[in-house]
Short mmCIF file of C-alpha atoms and ligand atoms in Angstrom, two decimals:
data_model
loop_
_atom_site.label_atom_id
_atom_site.label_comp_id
_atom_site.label_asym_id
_atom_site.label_seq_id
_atom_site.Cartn_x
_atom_site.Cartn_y
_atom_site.Cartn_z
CA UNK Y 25 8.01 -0.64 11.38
CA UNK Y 26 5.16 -1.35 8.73
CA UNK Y 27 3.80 1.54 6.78
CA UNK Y 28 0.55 1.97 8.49
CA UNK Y 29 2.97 2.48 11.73
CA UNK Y 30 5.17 4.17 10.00
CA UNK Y 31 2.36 6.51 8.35
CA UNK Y 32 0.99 6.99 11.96
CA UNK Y 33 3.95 7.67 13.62
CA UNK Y 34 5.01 10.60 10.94
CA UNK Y 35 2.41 11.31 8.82
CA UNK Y 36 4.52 10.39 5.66
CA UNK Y 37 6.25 7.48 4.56
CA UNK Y 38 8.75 7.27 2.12
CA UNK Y 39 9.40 5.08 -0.65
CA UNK Y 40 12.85 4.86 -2.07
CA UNK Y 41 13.24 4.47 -5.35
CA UNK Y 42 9.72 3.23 -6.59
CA UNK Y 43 9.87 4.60 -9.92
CA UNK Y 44 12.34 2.79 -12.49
CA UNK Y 45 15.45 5.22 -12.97
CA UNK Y 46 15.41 4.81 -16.75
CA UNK Y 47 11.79 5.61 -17.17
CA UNK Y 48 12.68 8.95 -15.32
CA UNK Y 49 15.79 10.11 -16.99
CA UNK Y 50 13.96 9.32 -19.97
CA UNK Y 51 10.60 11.18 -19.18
CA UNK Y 52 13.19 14.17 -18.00
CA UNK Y 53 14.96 14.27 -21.00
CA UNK Y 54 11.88 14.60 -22.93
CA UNK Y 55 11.07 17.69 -21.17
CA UNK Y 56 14.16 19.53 -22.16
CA UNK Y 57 13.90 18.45 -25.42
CA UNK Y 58 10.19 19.38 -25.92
CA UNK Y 59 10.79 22.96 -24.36
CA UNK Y 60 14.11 23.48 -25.61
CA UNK Y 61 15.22 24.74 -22.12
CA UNK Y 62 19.20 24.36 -21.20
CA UNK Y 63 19.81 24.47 -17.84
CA UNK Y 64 22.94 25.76 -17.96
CA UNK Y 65 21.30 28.89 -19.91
CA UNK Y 66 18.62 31.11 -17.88
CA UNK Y 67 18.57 33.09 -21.52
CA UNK Y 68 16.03 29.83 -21.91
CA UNK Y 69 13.91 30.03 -18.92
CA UNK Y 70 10.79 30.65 -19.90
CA UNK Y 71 8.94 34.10 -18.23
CA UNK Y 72 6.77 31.69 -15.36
CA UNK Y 73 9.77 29.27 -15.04
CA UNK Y 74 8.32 27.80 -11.50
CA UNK Y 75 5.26 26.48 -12.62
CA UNK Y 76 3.85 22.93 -14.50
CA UNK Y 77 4.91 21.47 -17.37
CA UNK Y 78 2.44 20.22 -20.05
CA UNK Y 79 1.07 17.04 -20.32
CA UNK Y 80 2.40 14.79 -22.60
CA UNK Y 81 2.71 11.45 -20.81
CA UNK Y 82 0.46 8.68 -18.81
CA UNK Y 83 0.93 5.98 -17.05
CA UNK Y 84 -0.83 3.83 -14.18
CA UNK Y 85 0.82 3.79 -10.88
CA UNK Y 86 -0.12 0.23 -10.52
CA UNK Y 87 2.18 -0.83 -13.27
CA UNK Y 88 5.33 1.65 -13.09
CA UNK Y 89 5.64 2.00 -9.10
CA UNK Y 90 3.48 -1.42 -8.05
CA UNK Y 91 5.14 -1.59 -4.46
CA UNK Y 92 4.24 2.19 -4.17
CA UNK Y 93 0.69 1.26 -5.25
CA UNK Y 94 0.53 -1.49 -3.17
CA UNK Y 95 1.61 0.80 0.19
CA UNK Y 96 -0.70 3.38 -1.36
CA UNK Y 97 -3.85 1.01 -1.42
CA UNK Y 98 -2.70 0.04 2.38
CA UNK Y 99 -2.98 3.24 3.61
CA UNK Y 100 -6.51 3.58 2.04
CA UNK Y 101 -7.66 0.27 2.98
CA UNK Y 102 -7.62 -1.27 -0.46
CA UNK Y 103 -7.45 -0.93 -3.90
CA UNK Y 104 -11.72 -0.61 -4.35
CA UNK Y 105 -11.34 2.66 -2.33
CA UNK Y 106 -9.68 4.50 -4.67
CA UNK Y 107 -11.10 6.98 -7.42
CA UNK Y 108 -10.45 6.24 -10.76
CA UNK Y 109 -9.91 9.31 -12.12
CA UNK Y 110 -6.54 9.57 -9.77
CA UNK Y 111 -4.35 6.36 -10.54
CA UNK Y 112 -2.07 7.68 -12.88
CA UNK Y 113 1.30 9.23 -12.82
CA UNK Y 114 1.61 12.07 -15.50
CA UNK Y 115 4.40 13.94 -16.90
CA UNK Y 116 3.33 17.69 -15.71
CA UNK Y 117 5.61 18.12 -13.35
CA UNK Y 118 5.93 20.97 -10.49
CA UNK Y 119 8.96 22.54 -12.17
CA UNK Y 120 11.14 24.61 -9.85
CA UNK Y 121 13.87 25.98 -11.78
CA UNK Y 122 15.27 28.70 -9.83
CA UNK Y 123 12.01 30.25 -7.31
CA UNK Y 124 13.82 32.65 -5.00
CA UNK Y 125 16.96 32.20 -6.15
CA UNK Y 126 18.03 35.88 -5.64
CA UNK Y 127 17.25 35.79 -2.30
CA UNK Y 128 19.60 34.66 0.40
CA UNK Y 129 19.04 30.74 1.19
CA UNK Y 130 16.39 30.34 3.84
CA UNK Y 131 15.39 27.33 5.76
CA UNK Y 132 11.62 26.00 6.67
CA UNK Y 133 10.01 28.23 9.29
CA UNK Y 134 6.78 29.82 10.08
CA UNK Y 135 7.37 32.52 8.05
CA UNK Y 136 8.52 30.66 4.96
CA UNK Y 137 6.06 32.20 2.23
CA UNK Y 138 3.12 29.91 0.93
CA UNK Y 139 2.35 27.45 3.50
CA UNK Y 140 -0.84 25.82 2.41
CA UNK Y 141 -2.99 22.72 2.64
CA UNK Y 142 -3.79 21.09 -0.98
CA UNK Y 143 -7.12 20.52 -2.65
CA UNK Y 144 -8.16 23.78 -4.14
CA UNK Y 145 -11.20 21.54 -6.07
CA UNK Y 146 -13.31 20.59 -3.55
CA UNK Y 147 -14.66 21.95 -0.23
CA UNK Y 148 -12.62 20.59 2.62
CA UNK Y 149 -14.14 18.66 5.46
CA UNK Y 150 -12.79 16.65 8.10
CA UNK Y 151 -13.89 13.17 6.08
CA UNK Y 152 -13.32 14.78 2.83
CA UNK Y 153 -12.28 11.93 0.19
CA UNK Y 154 -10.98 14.25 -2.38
CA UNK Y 155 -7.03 14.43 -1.13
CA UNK Y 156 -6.80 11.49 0.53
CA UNK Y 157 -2.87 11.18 0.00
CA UNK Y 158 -0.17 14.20 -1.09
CA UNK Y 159 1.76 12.00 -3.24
CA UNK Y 160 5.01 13.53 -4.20
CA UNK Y 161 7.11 11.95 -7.06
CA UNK Y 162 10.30 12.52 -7.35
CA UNK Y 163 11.77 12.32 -10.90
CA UNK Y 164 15.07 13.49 -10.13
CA UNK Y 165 17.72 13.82 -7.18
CA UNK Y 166 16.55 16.72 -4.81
CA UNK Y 167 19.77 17.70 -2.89
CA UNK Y 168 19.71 20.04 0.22
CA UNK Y 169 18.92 23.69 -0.56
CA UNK Y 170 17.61 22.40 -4.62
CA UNK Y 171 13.94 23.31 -4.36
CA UNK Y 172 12.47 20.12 -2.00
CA UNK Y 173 8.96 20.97 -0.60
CA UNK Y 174 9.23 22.11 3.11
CA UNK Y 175 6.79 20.44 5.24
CA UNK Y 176 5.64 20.55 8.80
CA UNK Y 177 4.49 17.24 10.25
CA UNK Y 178 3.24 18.73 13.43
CA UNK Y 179 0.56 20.48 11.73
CA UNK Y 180 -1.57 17.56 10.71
CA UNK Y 181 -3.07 17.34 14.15
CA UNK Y 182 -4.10 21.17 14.34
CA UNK Y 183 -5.34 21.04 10.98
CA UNK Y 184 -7.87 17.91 11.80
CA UNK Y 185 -8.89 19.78 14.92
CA UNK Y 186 -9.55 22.83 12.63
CA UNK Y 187 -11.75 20.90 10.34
CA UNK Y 188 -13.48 19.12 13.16
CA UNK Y 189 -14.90 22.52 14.46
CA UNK Y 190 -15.96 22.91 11.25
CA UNK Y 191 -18.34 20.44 10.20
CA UNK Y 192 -19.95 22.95 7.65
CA UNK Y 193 -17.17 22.19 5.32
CA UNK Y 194 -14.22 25.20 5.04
CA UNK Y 195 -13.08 27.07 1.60
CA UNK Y 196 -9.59 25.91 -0.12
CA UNK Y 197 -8.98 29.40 0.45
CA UNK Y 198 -9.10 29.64 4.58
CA UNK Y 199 -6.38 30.59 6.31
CA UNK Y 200 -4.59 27.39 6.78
CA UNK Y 201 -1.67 28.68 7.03
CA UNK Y 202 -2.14 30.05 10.69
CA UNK Y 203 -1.62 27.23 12.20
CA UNK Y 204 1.79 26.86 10.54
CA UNK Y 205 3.03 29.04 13.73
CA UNK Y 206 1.88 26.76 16.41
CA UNK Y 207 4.48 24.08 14.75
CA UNK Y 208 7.69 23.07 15.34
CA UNK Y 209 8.71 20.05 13.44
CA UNK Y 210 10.23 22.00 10.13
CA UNK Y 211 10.94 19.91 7.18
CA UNK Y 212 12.65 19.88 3.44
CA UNK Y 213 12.37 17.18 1.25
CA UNK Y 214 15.70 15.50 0.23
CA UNK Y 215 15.24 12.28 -2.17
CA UNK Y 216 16.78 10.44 -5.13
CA UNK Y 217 15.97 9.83 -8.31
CA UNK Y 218 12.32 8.04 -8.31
CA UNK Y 219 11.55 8.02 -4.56
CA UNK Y 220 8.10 8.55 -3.50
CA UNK Y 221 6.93 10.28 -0.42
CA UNK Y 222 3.12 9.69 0.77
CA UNK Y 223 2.31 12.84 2.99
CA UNK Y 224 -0.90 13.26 4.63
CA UNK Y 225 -3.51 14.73 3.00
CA UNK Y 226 -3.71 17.92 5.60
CA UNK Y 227 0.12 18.37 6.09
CA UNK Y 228 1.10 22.34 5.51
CA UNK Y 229 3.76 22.46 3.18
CA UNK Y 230 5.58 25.07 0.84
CA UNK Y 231 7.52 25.27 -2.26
CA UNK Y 232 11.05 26.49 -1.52
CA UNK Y 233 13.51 28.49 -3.08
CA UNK Y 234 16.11 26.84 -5.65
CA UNK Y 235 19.44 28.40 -6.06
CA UNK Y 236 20.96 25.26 -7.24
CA UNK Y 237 20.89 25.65 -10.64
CA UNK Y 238 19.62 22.81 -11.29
CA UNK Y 239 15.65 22.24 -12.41
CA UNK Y 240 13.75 20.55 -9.49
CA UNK Y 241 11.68 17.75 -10.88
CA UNK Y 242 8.59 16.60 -8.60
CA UNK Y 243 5.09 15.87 -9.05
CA UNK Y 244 2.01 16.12 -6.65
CA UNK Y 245 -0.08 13.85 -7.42
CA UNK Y 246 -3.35 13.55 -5.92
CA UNK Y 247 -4.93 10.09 -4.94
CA UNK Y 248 -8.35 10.69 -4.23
CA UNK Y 249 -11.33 8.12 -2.26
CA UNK Y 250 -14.09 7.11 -3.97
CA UNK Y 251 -16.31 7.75 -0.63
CA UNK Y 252 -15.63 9.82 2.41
CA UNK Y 253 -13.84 8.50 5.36
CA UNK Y 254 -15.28 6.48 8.39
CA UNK Y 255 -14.49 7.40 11.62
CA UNK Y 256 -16.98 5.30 13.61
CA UNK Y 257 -15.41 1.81 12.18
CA UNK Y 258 -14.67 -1.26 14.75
CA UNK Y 259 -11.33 -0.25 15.77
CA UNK Y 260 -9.43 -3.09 13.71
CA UNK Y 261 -11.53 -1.78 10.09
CA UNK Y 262 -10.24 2.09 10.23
CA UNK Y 263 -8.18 2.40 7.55
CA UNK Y 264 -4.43 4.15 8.29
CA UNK Y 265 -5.64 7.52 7.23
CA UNK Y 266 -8.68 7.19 9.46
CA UNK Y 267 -6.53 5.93 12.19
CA UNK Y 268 -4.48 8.92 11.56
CA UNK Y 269 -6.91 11.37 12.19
CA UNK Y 270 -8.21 9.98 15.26
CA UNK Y 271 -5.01 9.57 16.43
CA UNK Y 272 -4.26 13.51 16.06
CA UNK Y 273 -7.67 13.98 18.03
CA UNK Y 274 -6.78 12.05 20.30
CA UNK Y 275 -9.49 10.11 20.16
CA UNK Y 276 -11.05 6.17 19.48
CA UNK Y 277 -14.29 6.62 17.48
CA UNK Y 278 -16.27 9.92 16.31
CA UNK Y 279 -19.47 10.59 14.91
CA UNK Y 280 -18.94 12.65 12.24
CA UNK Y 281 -21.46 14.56 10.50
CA UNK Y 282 -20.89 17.17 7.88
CA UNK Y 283 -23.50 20.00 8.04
CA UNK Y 284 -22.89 22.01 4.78
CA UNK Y 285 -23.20 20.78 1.26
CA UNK Y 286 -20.72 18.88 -0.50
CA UNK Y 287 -18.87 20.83 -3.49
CA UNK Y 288 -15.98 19.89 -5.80
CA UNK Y 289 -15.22 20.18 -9.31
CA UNK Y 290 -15.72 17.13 -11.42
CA UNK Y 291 -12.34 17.76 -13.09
CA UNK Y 292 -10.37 18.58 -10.61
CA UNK Y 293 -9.99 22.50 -11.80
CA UNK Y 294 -9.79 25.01 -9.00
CA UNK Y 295 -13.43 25.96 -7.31
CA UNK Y 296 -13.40 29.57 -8.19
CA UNK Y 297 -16.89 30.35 -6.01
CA UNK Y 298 -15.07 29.41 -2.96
O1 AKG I 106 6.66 23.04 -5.60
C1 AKG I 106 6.69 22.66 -4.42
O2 AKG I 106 7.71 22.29 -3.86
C2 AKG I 106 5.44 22.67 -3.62
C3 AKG I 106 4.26 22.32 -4.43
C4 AKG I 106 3.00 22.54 -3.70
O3 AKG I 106 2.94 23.15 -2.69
C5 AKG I 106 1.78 22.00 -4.23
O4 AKG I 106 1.79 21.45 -5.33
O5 AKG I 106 0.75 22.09 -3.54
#
C-alpha cells in the first residue's frame, strides 16, 4: 500500500523511525537537564507537570525527517502547498509526565475526558487550510498504558459531514466532541523512539493518563496549507487530504462555498473571540 492509500484507508499513516535516534536522546536529555527534573523524583515535577516545554530548539523537517517530509508533501500535493510558517520541528514538547496517574488505568472510549479536534487559531471550515495534517512526533518510546494520544479514526467522516452543514465556518470551541459517541474504532498510540504518525487533520483524539512513570515525549506539530482545499479538482489532481474528505462524504466532486468570514490568528495563538 502507498501512503495516499494508506492515508485513505485509515486516516493516519505511520512513519517508523523518521527522526534520527541520536538527535532525540540528545534533544531529551537537554530537557532534563534544562529543567532539572528527575524522573525517578516527583519531589521535581513541576506544579503543571502535563503541559509544554519551552522552546529552545529548531529545526526543518525537510532536513532531519526528509522521508517524513517527503510523505508529508504527498499527502498535500507538493511541497509549494505548504505554509512556511509550519515546516519546522521544535523542541516544546507535549510533556505527559504522570496526567491521571491516580486514577485506575482506563482505556479509549467515549467517555475518555478531552476528546477534541485541533486548531484552536483559526475558524474551522470544511476546506480550512490551517490544520491540514496532526503531525505527532514521537521523541521517545511510548509503551502501552505510558501516556500515547487515544484516537478515534471513525470520527473523521462525521466530523467532515459536521463541517459540511456548516459552511458558515464553526468555533474551535464547538462541541466536537459529540460525535466521539457515534464511534467505534478506539485507538492509543504505541511508537518508538522517532516514529512519526500523520493523523488527519479532523480526527478526535485525547491525551491519556500516564501511570508509567516514565515522561511521555511527543510533539503536535501542525503543518498548515498555504490556500484552502479544492474539492471540485479533475478526479486524478485532488490531493490525498482532499480525496480523504470526499471519500468520508461519500462523494466524487463538491462545490464548496464557505459563507462566513475567514478568521485565524497570524501567530498561531488561540482565537480568544471565538
Ligand atoms: O498530549 C496528548 O497526548 C494529546 C495532545 C493533544 O490532544 C493536542 O495537542 O491537541
Amino acid at each position: 500500500m502507498n501512503v495516499r492509500e494508506e492515508f485513505l484507508s485509515n486516516y493516519v499513516v505511520h512513519l517508523p523511525e523518521a527522526l534520527p535516534r541520536q538527535l532525540c536522546e540528545d534533544w531529551v536529555a537537554e530537557y532534563f537537564q534544562r529543567t532539572g527534573i528527575d524522573e525517578s523524583d516527583p519531589k521535581s515535577f513541576p506544579d503543571n507537570a502535563n503541559t509544554f516545554s519551552d522552546r529552545t530548539r529548531t529545526i526543518p523537517i525537510r532536513d532531519v525527517a526528509p522521508a517524513a517530509w517527503q510523505v508529508i508533501c504527498e499527502l498535500l500535493g507538493g511541497e509549494e502547498n505548504i505554509d512556511d510558517r509550519t515546516r519546522d520541528f521544535a523542541n516544546n514538547f507535549n510533556i505527559n509526565i504522570n496526567r491521571g496517574a491516580d486514577q485506575p488505568w482506563k482505556g479509549p472510549a467515549p467517555d475518555s475526558p478531552g476528546w477534541h479536534k485541533d486548531g484552536w487559531f483559526f475558524r474551522h471550515f470544511l476546506d480550512s487550510p490551517e490544520q491540514a495534517l496532526l503531525c505527532l512526533v514521537i521523541w521517545r518510546d511510548i509503551q502501552p498504558q505510558s501516556g500515547g494520544t487515544f484516537y478515534a479514526p471513525d470520527s473523521v467522516p462525521l466530523i467532515c459531514r459536521e463541517l459540511l452543514a456548516h459552511p458558515e465556518g464553526l468555533p474551535h470551541t464547538h462541541n466536537w466532541a459529540q460525535w466521539i459517541h457515534d464511534c467505534k474504532d478506539f485507538r492509543e498510540i504505541t511508537a518508538g523512539t522517532g516514529d512519526i504518525l500523520l493523523l488527519h487533520p479532523f480526527m478526535l483524539h485525547a491525551a491519556s493518563q500516564n501511570p508509567s512513570g516514565r515522561i511521555r515525549f511527543m510533539n503536535n506539530k501542525v503543518v498548515s496549507l498555504r490556500e484552502p482545499m479544492q474539492f471540485n479538482r479533475p478526479e486524478a489532481e485532488s490531493t490525498a487530504l482532499e480525496a480523504s474528505i470526499l471519500q468520508a462524504l461519500d462523494v466524487q466532486s463538491l462545490d464548496f462555498e464557505i459563507t462566513g468570514a475567514r478568521k485565524r490568528s497570524e501567530d498561531f495563538s488561540r482565537l480568544e473571540e471565538e
